[in-house]
PDB file of C-alpha atoms in Angstrom:
ATOM      1  CA  MET M   1      28.260 -26.176 -29.885  1.00  0.00           C
ATOM      2  CA  THR M   2      29.977 -29.360 -28.576  1.00  0.00           C
ATOM      3  CA  LEU M   3      33.461 -29.615 -27.717  1.00  0.00           C
ATOM      4  CA  SER M   4      34.438 -31.673 -30.627  1.00  0.00           C
ATOM      5  CA  THR M   5      32.581 -28.995 -32.940  1.00  0.00           C
ATOM      6  CA  THR M   6      34.844 -26.342 -31.168  1.00  0.00           C
ATOM      7  CA  VAL M   7      38.043 -28.298 -32.055  1.00  0.00           C
ATOM      8  CA  LYS M   8      36.961 -28.490 -35.619  1.00  0.00           C
ATOM      9  CA  LEU M   9      36.256 -24.789 -35.619  1.00  0.00           C
ATOM     10  CA  ASN M  10      39.630 -23.832 -34.288  1.00  0.00           C
ATOM     11  CA  SER M  11      41.472 -26.272 -36.538  1.00  0.00           C
ATOM     12  CA  SER M  12      40.030 -24.488 -39.413  1.00  0.00           C
ATOM     13  CA  ILE M  13      41.093 -21.113 -38.049  1.00  0.00           C
ATOM     14  CA  ALA M  14      44.762 -22.632 -37.674  1.00  0.00           C
ATOM     15  CA  ASN M  15      44.607 -23.719 -41.335  1.00  0.00           C
ATOM     16  CA  MET M  16      43.991 -20.396 -42.490  1.00  0.00           C
ATOM     17  CA  SER M  17      47.545 -19.559 -41.749  1.00  0.00           C
ATOM     18  CA  SER M  18      50.391 -21.643 -43.342  1.00  0.00           C
ATOM     19  CA  PRO M  19      53.479 -19.586 -43.695  1.00  0.00           C
ATOM     20  CA  PRO M  20      56.880 -21.366 -43.299  1.00  0.00           C
ATOM     21  CA  HIS M  21      58.239 -21.285 -39.899  1.00  0.00           C
ATOM     22  CA  PRO M  22      60.619 -18.358 -39.386  1.00  0.00           C
ATOM     23  CA  ASP M  23      63.576 -20.345 -38.089  1.00  0.00           C
ATOM     24  CA  ASN M  24      63.609 -22.405 -41.243  1.00  0.00           C
ATOM     25  CA  SER M  25      63.168 -19.374 -43.490  1.00  0.00           C
ATOM     26  CA  ARG M  26      65.947 -17.232 -41.814  1.00  0.00           C
ATOM     27  CA  PRO M  27      69.378 -17.202 -43.472  1.00  0.00           C
ATOM     28  CA  PHE M  28      71.680 -18.468 -40.876  1.00  0.00           C
ATOM     29  CA  LEU M  29      74.556 -16.572 -41.976  1.00  0.00           C
ATOM     30  CA  ALA M  30      72.871 -13.167 -42.003  1.00  0.00           C
ATOM     31  CA  TRP M  31      71.493 -13.803 -38.517  1.00  0.00           C
ATOM     32  CA  GLN M  32      75.106 -14.691 -37.409  1.00  0.00           C
ATOM     33  CA  ARG M  33      76.290 -11.503 -38.839  1.00  0.00           C
ATOM     34  CA  ILE M  34      73.700  -9.414 -37.158  1.00  0.00           C
ATOM     35  CA  SER M  35      74.373 -11.350 -33.977  1.00  0.00           C
ATOM     36  CA  ASP M  36      78.137 -10.553 -34.054  1.00  0.00           C
ATOM     37  CA  TRP M  37      77.484  -7.133 -35.026  1.00  0.00           C
ATOM     38  CA  ALA M  38      75.117  -6.497 -31.965  1.00  0.00           C
ATOM     39  CA  SER M  39      77.585  -7.948 -29.608  1.00  0.00           C
ATOM     40  CA  GLU M  40      80.392  -5.612 -31.003  1.00  0.00           C
ATOM     41  CA  HIS M  41      78.267  -2.497 -30.563  1.00  0.00           C
ATOM     42  CA  TYR M  42      76.630  -3.476 -27.326  1.00  0.00           C
ATOM     43  CA  ARG M  43      73.304  -3.775 -28.704  1.00  0.00           C
ATOM     44  CA  CYS M  44      72.220  -7.110 -27.072  1.00  0.00           C
ATOM     45  CA  ARG M  45      71.220  -7.877 -23.611  1.00  0.00           C
ATOM     46  CA  THR M  46      70.221 -10.968 -21.647  1.00  0.00           C
ATOM     47  CA  PHE M  47      67.153 -10.923 -19.262  1.00  0.00           C
ATOM     48  CA  ASN M  48      65.988 -13.119 -16.243  1.00  0.00           C
ATOM     49  CA  LYS M  49      62.548 -14.460 -16.278  1.00  0.00           C
ATOM     50  CA  ASP M  50      59.836 -11.910 -15.788  1.00  0.00           C
ATOM     51  CA  GLU M  51      62.419  -9.054 -16.146  1.00  0.00           C
ATOM     52  CA  LYS M  52      61.065  -6.021 -17.995  1.00  0.00           C
ATOM     53  CA  ILE M  53      62.556  -5.175 -21.400  1.00  0.00           C
ATOM     54  CA  PRO M  54      63.215  -1.586 -21.466  1.00  0.00           C
ATOM     55  CA  ALA M  55      61.836  -1.294 -25.019  1.00  0.00           C
ATOM     56  CA  ARG M  56      61.212   2.059 -26.646  1.00  0.00           C
ATOM     57  CA  PRO M  57      58.939   3.192 -29.467  1.00  0.00           C
ATOM     58  CA  GLY M  58      60.594   3.641 -32.756  1.00  0.00           C
ATOM     59  CA  LEU M  59      63.311   0.967 -32.257  1.00  0.00           C
ATOM     60  CA  LEU M  60      63.448  -2.608 -33.784  1.00  0.00           C
ATOM     61  CA  TYR M  61      63.943  -5.543 -31.357  1.00  0.00           C
ATOM     62  CA  LEU M  62      64.972  -9.049 -32.450  1.00  0.00           C
ATOM     63  CA  VAL M  63      64.743 -12.099 -30.036  1.00  0.00           C
ATOM     64  CA  GLN M  64      67.846 -14.099 -30.298  1.00  0.00           C
ATOM     65  CA  LYS M  65      67.030 -16.503 -27.489  1.00  0.00           C
ATOM     66  CA  GLY M  66      64.223 -17.418 -25.285  1.00  0.00           C
ATOM     67  CA  SER M  67      60.749 -15.803 -25.386  1.00  0.00           C
ATOM     68  CA  VAL M  68      59.279 -12.400 -24.801  1.00  0.00           C
ATOM     69  CA  ARG M  69      55.907 -11.743 -23.352  1.00  0.00           C
ATOM     70  CA  LEU M  70      53.897  -8.722 -24.488  1.00  0.00           C
ATOM     71  CA  LEU M  71      51.467  -6.942 -22.264  1.00  0.00           C
ATOM     72  CA  GLY M  72      49.141  -4.170 -22.970  1.00  0.00           C
ATOM     73  CA  ASN M  73      47.148  -1.723 -20.843  1.00  0.00           C
ATOM     74  CA  ALA M  74      45.059   1.385 -21.410  1.00  0.00           C
ATOM     75  CA  GLN M  75      44.323   4.331 -19.210  1.00  0.00           C
ATOM     76  CA  VAL M  76      40.563   5.486 -20.096  1.00  0.00           C
ATOM     77  CA  SER M  77      38.261   8.035 -18.727  1.00  0.00           C
ATOM     78  CA  ALA M  78      34.393   8.296 -19.412  1.00  0.00           C
ATOM     79  CA  THR M  79      32.147  11.320 -19.260  1.00  0.00           C
ATOM     80  CA  LEU M  80      28.896  10.798 -17.608  1.00  0.00           C
ATOM     81  CA  LYS M  81      25.876  13.098 -18.219  1.00  0.00           C
ATOM     82  CA  LYS M  82      23.261  13.218 -15.566  1.00  0.00           C
ATOM     83  CA  ASN M  83      20.424  15.825 -16.087  1.00  0.00           C
ATOM     84  CA  SER M  84      22.175  19.022 -16.856  1.00  0.00           C
ATOM     85  CA  SER M  85      25.384  18.275 -15.190  1.00  0.00           C
ATOM     86  CA  THR M  86      28.585  16.496 -16.485  1.00  0.00           C
ATOM     87  CA  THR M  87      30.719  14.378 -14.555  1.00  0.00           C
ATOM     88  CA  ARG M  88      34.113  13.253 -15.753  1.00  0.00           C
ATOM     89  CA  MET M  89      35.444  10.057 -14.268  1.00  0.00           C
ATOM     90  CA  PRO M  90      39.212   9.999 -13.415  1.00  0.00           C
ATOM     91  CA  LEU M  91      41.703   8.105 -15.429  1.00  0.00           C
ATOM     92  CA  VAL M  92      42.034   4.548 -14.233  1.00  0.00           C
ATOM     93  CA  ALA M  93      44.758   2.265 -15.148  1.00  0.00           C
ATOM     94  CA  ALA M  94      43.244  -1.044 -16.644  1.00  0.00           C
ATOM     95  CA  GLU M  95      44.516  -4.485 -15.814  1.00  0.00           C
ATOM     96  CA  GLU M  96      47.365  -5.555 -18.134  1.00  0.00           C
ATOM     97  CA  ALA M  97      46.288  -7.782 -21.080  1.00  0.00           C
ATOM     98  CA  PHE M  98      48.261 -10.551 -22.167  1.00  0.00           C
ATOM     99  CA  LEU M  99      49.036 -10.068 -26.083  1.00  0.00           C
ATOM    100  CA  GLY M 100      51.088 -12.988 -26.990  1.00  0.00           C
ATOM    101  CA  PHE M 101      54.736 -14.184 -27.145  1.00  0.00           C
ATOM    102  CA  VAL M 102      57.591 -13.347 -29.489  1.00  0.00           C
ATOM    103  CA  GLY M 103      59.823 -16.448 -29.940  1.00  0.00           C
ATOM    104  CA  ALA M 104      63.530 -16.764 -30.846  1.00  0.00           C
ATOM    105  CA  GLY M 105      64.218 -15.436 -34.251  1.00  0.00           C
ATOM    106  CA  GLN M 106      61.346 -13.067 -34.163  1.00  0.00           C
ATOM    107  CA  PRO M 107      61.101  -9.205 -34.364  1.00  0.00           C
ATOM    108  CA  PHE M 108      58.954  -7.072 -32.326  1.00  0.00           C
ATOM    109  CA  GLU M 109      58.323  -3.412 -31.591  1.00  0.00           C
ATOM    110  CA  VAL M 110      56.447  -1.445 -29.045  1.00  0.00           C
ATOM    111  CA  VAL M 111      54.114   1.442 -29.597  1.00  0.00           C
ATOM    112  CA  ALA M 112      53.040   4.268 -27.284  1.00  0.00           C
ATOM    113  CA  GLN M 113      49.691   6.006 -28.181  1.00  0.00           C
ATOM    114  CA  PRO M 114      47.926   7.314 -25.367  1.00  0.00           C
ATOM    115  CA  PRO M 115      45.802   6.156 -23.580  1.00  0.00           C
ATOM    116  CA  PHE M 116      47.453   2.801 -24.689  1.00  0.00           C
ATOM    117  CA  THR M 117      50.682   1.265 -23.672  1.00  0.00           C
ATOM    118  CA  LEU M 118      52.691  -1.773 -24.684  1.00  0.00           C
ATOM    119  CA  GLN M 119      55.445  -3.434 -22.588  1.00  0.00           C
ATOM    120  CA  SER M 120      57.674  -6.554 -22.955  1.00  0.00           C
ATOM    121  CA  PHE M 121      58.999  -8.961 -20.356  1.00  0.00           C
ATOM    122  CA  ALA M 122      61.314 -11.928 -20.540  1.00  0.00           C
ATOM    123  CA  HIS M 123      59.081 -14.965 -20.433  1.00  0.00           C
ATOM    124  CA  VAL M 124      61.939 -17.351 -19.582  1.00  0.00           C
ATOM    125  CA  ASP M 125      65.294 -17.183 -18.130  1.00  0.00           C
ATOM    126  CA  GLN M 126      68.390 -16.285 -20.380  1.00  0.00           C
ATOM    127  CA  THR M 127      66.107 -14.385 -22.967  1.00  0.00           C
ATOM    128  CA  THR M 128      68.502 -12.364 -25.071  1.00  0.00           C
ATOM    129  CA  VAL M 129      67.297  -9.521 -27.193  1.00  0.00           C
ATOM    130  CA  ILE M 130      69.004  -7.363 -29.773  1.00  0.00           C
ATOM    131  CA  TRP M 131      67.931  -3.893 -30.570  1.00  0.00           C
ATOM    132  CA  LEU M 132      68.485  -1.883 -33.679  1.00  0.00           C
ATOM    133  CA  TYR M 133      67.387   1.214 -35.309  1.00  0.00           C
ATOM    134  CA  TRP M 134      65.303   0.689 -38.422  1.00  0.00           C
ATOM    135  CA  ASN M 135      67.950   2.153 -40.873  1.00  0.00           C
ATOM    136  CA  ASP M 136      70.442  -0.163 -39.532  1.00  0.00           C
ATOM    137  CA  LEU M 137      68.509  -2.903 -41.548  1.00  0.00           C
ATOM    138  CA  ASP M 138      69.798  -1.200 -44.794  1.00  0.00           C
ATOM    139  CA  THR M 139      73.158  -2.948 -44.330  1.00  0.00           C
ATOM    140  CA  TRP M 140      71.459  -6.245 -44.522  1.00  0.00           C
ATOM    141  CA  PRO M 141      68.780  -6.026 -47.311  1.00  0.00           C
ATOM    142  CA  HIS M 142      67.852  -9.759 -47.524  1.00  0.00           C
ATOM    143  CA  PHE M 143      67.514  -9.810 -43.793  1.00  0.00           C
ATOM    144  CA  GLN M 144      65.421  -6.523 -43.877  1.00  0.00           C
ATOM    145  CA  LYS M 145      62.891  -8.428 -46.220  1.00  0.00           C
ATOM    146  CA  GLU M 146      62.808 -11.293 -43.777  1.00  0.00           C
ATOM    147  CA  VAL M 147      62.042  -8.844 -40.815  1.00  0.00           C
ATOM    148  CA  LEU M 148      59.120  -7.242 -42.819  1.00  0.00           C
ATOM    149  CA  ASP M 149      57.825 -10.835 -43.860  1.00  0.00           C
ATOM    150  CA  ALA M 150      57.801 -11.788 -40.129  1.00  0.00           C
ATOM    151  CA  PHE M 151      55.901  -8.633 -39.189  1.00  0.00           C
ATOM    152  CA  ARG M 152      53.374  -9.317 -41.946  1.00  0.00           C
ATOM    153  CA  ARG M 153      53.022 -13.013 -40.454  1.00  0.00           C
ATOM    154  CA  GLN M 154      52.350 -11.502 -37.119  1.00  0.00           C
ATOM    155  CA  HIS M 155      49.789  -9.293 -38.571  1.00  0.00           C
ATOM    156  CA  GLN M 156      47.951 -12.218 -39.973  1.00  0.00           C
ATOM    157  CA  ARG M 157      48.199 -14.144 -36.673  1.00  0.00           C
ATOM    158  CA  LYS M 158      46.669 -11.039 -34.836  1.00  0.00           C
ATOM    159  CA  LEU M 159      43.570 -11.154 -37.201  1.00  0.00           C
ATOM    160  CA  LEU M 160      43.137 -14.928 -36.406  1.00  0.00           C
ATOM    161  CA  TRP M 161      43.439 -13.858 -32.840  1.00  0.00           C
ATOM    162  CA  LEU M 162      40.838 -11.237 -33.109  1.00  0.00           C
ATOM    163  CA  SER M 163      38.482 -13.677 -34.922  1.00  0.00           C
ATOM    164  CA  THR M 164      39.040 -16.092 -31.919  1.00  0.00           C
ATOM    165  CA  LEU M 165      38.201 -13.424 -29.366  1.00  0.00           C
ATOM    166  CA  GLY M 166      34.805 -12.658 -31.303  1.00  0.00           C
ATOM    167  CA  GLN M 167      33.539 -15.948 -30.343  1.00  0.00           C
ATOM    168  CA  ARG M 168      30.641 -15.643 -28.135  1.00  0.00           C
ATOM    169  CA  ARG M 169      31.315 -18.460 -25.523  1.00  0.00           C
ATOM    170  CA  THR M 170      34.206 -18.185 -23.383  1.00  0.00           C
ATOM    171  CA  ILE M 171      35.173 -21.758 -23.743  1.00  0.00           C
ATOM    172  CA  ASP M 172      35.335 -21.247 -27.578  1.00  0.00           C
ATOM    173  CA  ARG M 173      37.736 -18.160 -27.062  1.00  0.00           C
ATOM    174  CA  LEU M 174      39.724 -20.262 -24.781  1.00  0.00           C
ATOM    175  CA  LEU M 175      40.319 -23.298 -26.924  1.00  0.00           C
ATOM    176  CA  GLY M 176      40.843 -20.962 -29.955  1.00  0.00           C
ATOM    177  CA  PHE M 177      43.493 -19.085 -28.066  1.00  0.00           C
ATOM    178  CA  LEU M 178      45.306 -22.096 -26.972  1.00  0.00           C
ATOM    179  CA  THR M 179      45.088 -23.470 -30.605  1.00  0.00           C
ATOM    180  CA  LEU M 180      46.654 -20.396 -32.067  1.00  0.00           C
ATOM    181  CA  LEU M 181      49.419 -20.332 -29.392  1.00  0.00           C
ATOM    182  CA  ILE M 182      50.348 -23.955 -29.780  1.00  0.00           C
ATOM    183  CA  ASP M 183      50.325 -23.756 -33.666  1.00  0.00           C
ATOM    184  CA  GLU M 184      52.740 -20.931 -33.528  1.00  0.00           C
ATOM    185  CA  HIS M 185      54.911 -21.951 -30.776  1.00  0.00           C
ATOM    186  CA  GLY M 186      54.067 -25.508 -29.958  1.00  0.00           C
ATOM    187  CA  GLU M 187      56.511 -28.506 -30.117  1.00  0.00           C
ATOM    188  CA  GLN M 188      55.642 -32.121 -30.725  1.00  0.00           C
ATOM    189  CA  CYS M 189      55.264 -34.744 -27.952  1.00  0.00           C
ATOM    190  CA  GLU M 190      53.779 -38.224 -27.632  1.00  0.00           C
ATOM    191  CA  GLN M 191      50.374 -36.921 -26.510  1.00  0.00           C
ATOM    192  CA  GLY M 192      50.317 -34.285 -29.205  1.00  0.00           C
ATOM    193  CA  TYR M 193      51.618 -30.782 -29.292  1.00  0.00           C
ATOM    194  CA  TYR M 194      52.594 -28.730 -26.218  1.00  0.00           C
ATOM    195  CA  LEU M 195      53.384 -25.041 -25.303  1.00  0.00           C
ATOM    196  CA  PRO M 196      57.077 -25.172 -24.322  1.00  0.00           C
ATOM    197  CA  PHE M 197      56.712 -22.575 -21.662  1.00  0.00           C
ATOM    198  CA  PRO M 198      54.358 -22.058 -18.823  1.00  0.00           C
ATOM    199  CA  LEU M 199      51.221 -19.835 -18.990  1.00  0.00           C
ATOM    200  CA  THR M 200      49.219 -18.902 -15.845  1.00  0.00           C
ATOM    201  CA  HIS M 201      45.396 -19.024 -15.849  1.00  0.00           C
ATOM    202  CA  ALA M 202      45.446 -15.358 -14.971  1.00  0.00           C
ATOM    203  CA  GLN M 203      47.422 -14.533 -18.033  1.00  0.00           C
ATOM    204  CA  ILE M 204      45.022 -16.723 -20.235  1.00  0.00           C
ATOM    205  CA  GLY M 205      42.099 -14.885 -18.712  1.00  0.00           C
ATOM    206  CA  SER M 206      43.497 -11.409 -19.434  1.00  0.00           C
ATOM    207  CA  ALA M 207      43.977 -12.452 -23.250  1.00  0.00           C
ATOM    208  CA  ILE M 208      40.472 -13.733 -23.720  1.00  0.00           C
ATOM    209  CA  GLY M 209      38.412 -11.243 -21.587  1.00  0.00           C
ATOM    210  CA  SER M 210      37.729 -13.662 -18.769  1.00  0.00           C
ATOM    211  CA  THR M 211      38.908 -14.416 -15.042  1.00  0.00           C
ATOM    212  CA  ARG M 212      41.324 -16.842 -13.510  1.00  0.00           C
ATOM    213  CA  VAL M 213      38.589 -18.569 -11.734  1.00  0.00           C
ATOM    214  CA  THR M 214      36.516 -19.081 -15.047  1.00  0.00           C
ATOM    215  CA  VAL M 215      39.657 -20.135 -17.079  1.00  0.00           C
ATOM    216  CA  THR M 216      40.436 -22.765 -14.362  1.00  0.00           C
ATOM    217  CA  ARG M 217      36.913 -24.235 -14.531  1.00  0.00           C
ATOM    218  CA  LEU M 218      36.907 -24.312 -18.224  1.00  0.00           C
ATOM    219  CA  MET M 219      40.409 -25.821 -18.482  1.00  0.00           C
ATOM    220  CA  GLY M 220      39.054 -28.590 -16.337  1.00  0.00           C
ATOM    221  CA  LYS M 221      36.180 -29.161 -18.891  1.00  0.00           C
ATOM    222  CA  LEU M 222      38.549 -29.218 -21.645  1.00  0.00           C
ATOM    223  CA  ARG M 223      40.693 -31.921 -19.963  1.00  0.00           C
ATOM    224  CA  GLN M 224      37.658 -33.893 -19.121  1.00  0.00           C
ATOM    225  CA  GLY M 225      36.591 -33.817 -22.811  1.00  0.00           C
ATOM    226  CA  GLY M 226      40.101 -34.846 -23.942  1.00  0.00           C
ATOM    227  CA  MET M 227      40.790 -31.749 -25.701  1.00  0.00           C
ATOM    228  CA  ILE M 228      43.846 -30.792 -23.791  1.00  0.00           C
ATOM    229  CA  GLN M 229      46.162 -32.457 -21.368  1.00  0.00           C
ATOM    230  CA  ASN M 230      48.816 -31.511 -18.892  1.00  0.00           C
ATOM    231  CA  TYR M 231      52.522 -32.036 -20.048  1.00  0.00           C
ATOM    232  CA  GLY M 232      55.504 -31.899 -17.820  1.00  0.00           C
ATOM    233  CA  GLU M 233      55.483 -29.301 -15.213  1.00  0.00           C
ATOM    234  CA  GLY M 234      52.273 -27.405 -15.889  1.00  0.00           C
ATOM    235  CA  LEU M 235      52.684 -27.192 -19.553  1.00  0.00           C
ATOM    236  CA  ILE M 236      49.697 -27.229 -21.807  1.00  0.00           C
ATOM    237  CA  CYS M 237      49.368 -29.923 -24.591  1.00  0.00           C
ATOM    238  CA  ILE M 238      46.674 -30.356 -27.262  1.00  0.00           C
ATOM    239  CA  SER M 239      45.894 -34.068 -27.630  1.00  0.00           C
ATOM    240  CA  LYS M 240      46.363 -36.089 -30.734  1.00  0.00           C
ATOM    241  CA  GLU M 241      42.855 -37.572 -30.297  1.00  0.00           C
ATOM    242  CA  THR M 242      41.293 -34.227 -31.142  1.00  0.00           C
ATOM    243  CA  GLY M 243      42.477 -34.618 -34.669  1.00  0.00           C
ATOM    244  CA  TRP M 244      44.201 -31.333 -34.688  1.00  0.00           C
ATOM    245  CA  LYS M 245      47.699 -31.032 -36.346  1.00  0.00           C
ATOM    246  CA  GLN M 246      50.191 -28.124 -36.053  1.00  0.00           C
ATOM    247  CA  GLN M 247      50.447 -26.199 -39.312  1.00  0.00           C
ATOM    248  CA  ASN M 248      53.892 -24.908 -38.650  1.00  0.00           C
ATOM    249  CA  PRO M 249      55.905 -27.471 -36.943  1.00  0.00           C
ATOM    250  CA  GLY M 250      59.106 -26.077 -35.365  1.00  0.00           C
TER     251      GLY M 250
END
């Protein structure tokens, strides 16, 4: 599969998802009322870059400003049988895997189901998060529907993400991953569309099941092939020359 074929493949993946951008569909007045309510009830907090957000299972979180980075890990154990003896290997904490971003105006929640854990971190400075109990949404039924619709769209995105991770070649997984991220969070520029916040090669590697060294090498190949470009200070841009267009412009 050539690089140009890879772009067409991932463009078709992006075309499968065409919901309206959440910022355009969210009623401003309802959001403003919730923001005011959260401030009055001490239900909002602002975090610095890379600061852990103390999220708990069973609560609902809304990103008011900035961006949240979700990470997951798992503690697994294996039982090995050799002849008549059985050896149980100890629990070992796996490396954290990057699971995606939650942008401004979007909800998220965390789950805790052993051996899996989910954590959230502020990805940029001045990230503000509101937290609620689910039954708090009964006060705003229209906004409750918006939240449920947002979770439905996130679920659809995860299915597309899984289809990308199912690609056999690492370079296909890499380009598909970048395509989905920029389709969801990207902003337009002269060169094409770019991801407005930085993402390290190690974080990309953890998301697509590869290593930082491999991601660095393949990113170089994509740049040489004109698939991606650098934008600003270390930001990633998908070039217009690829023929790819963002499905959900922000």
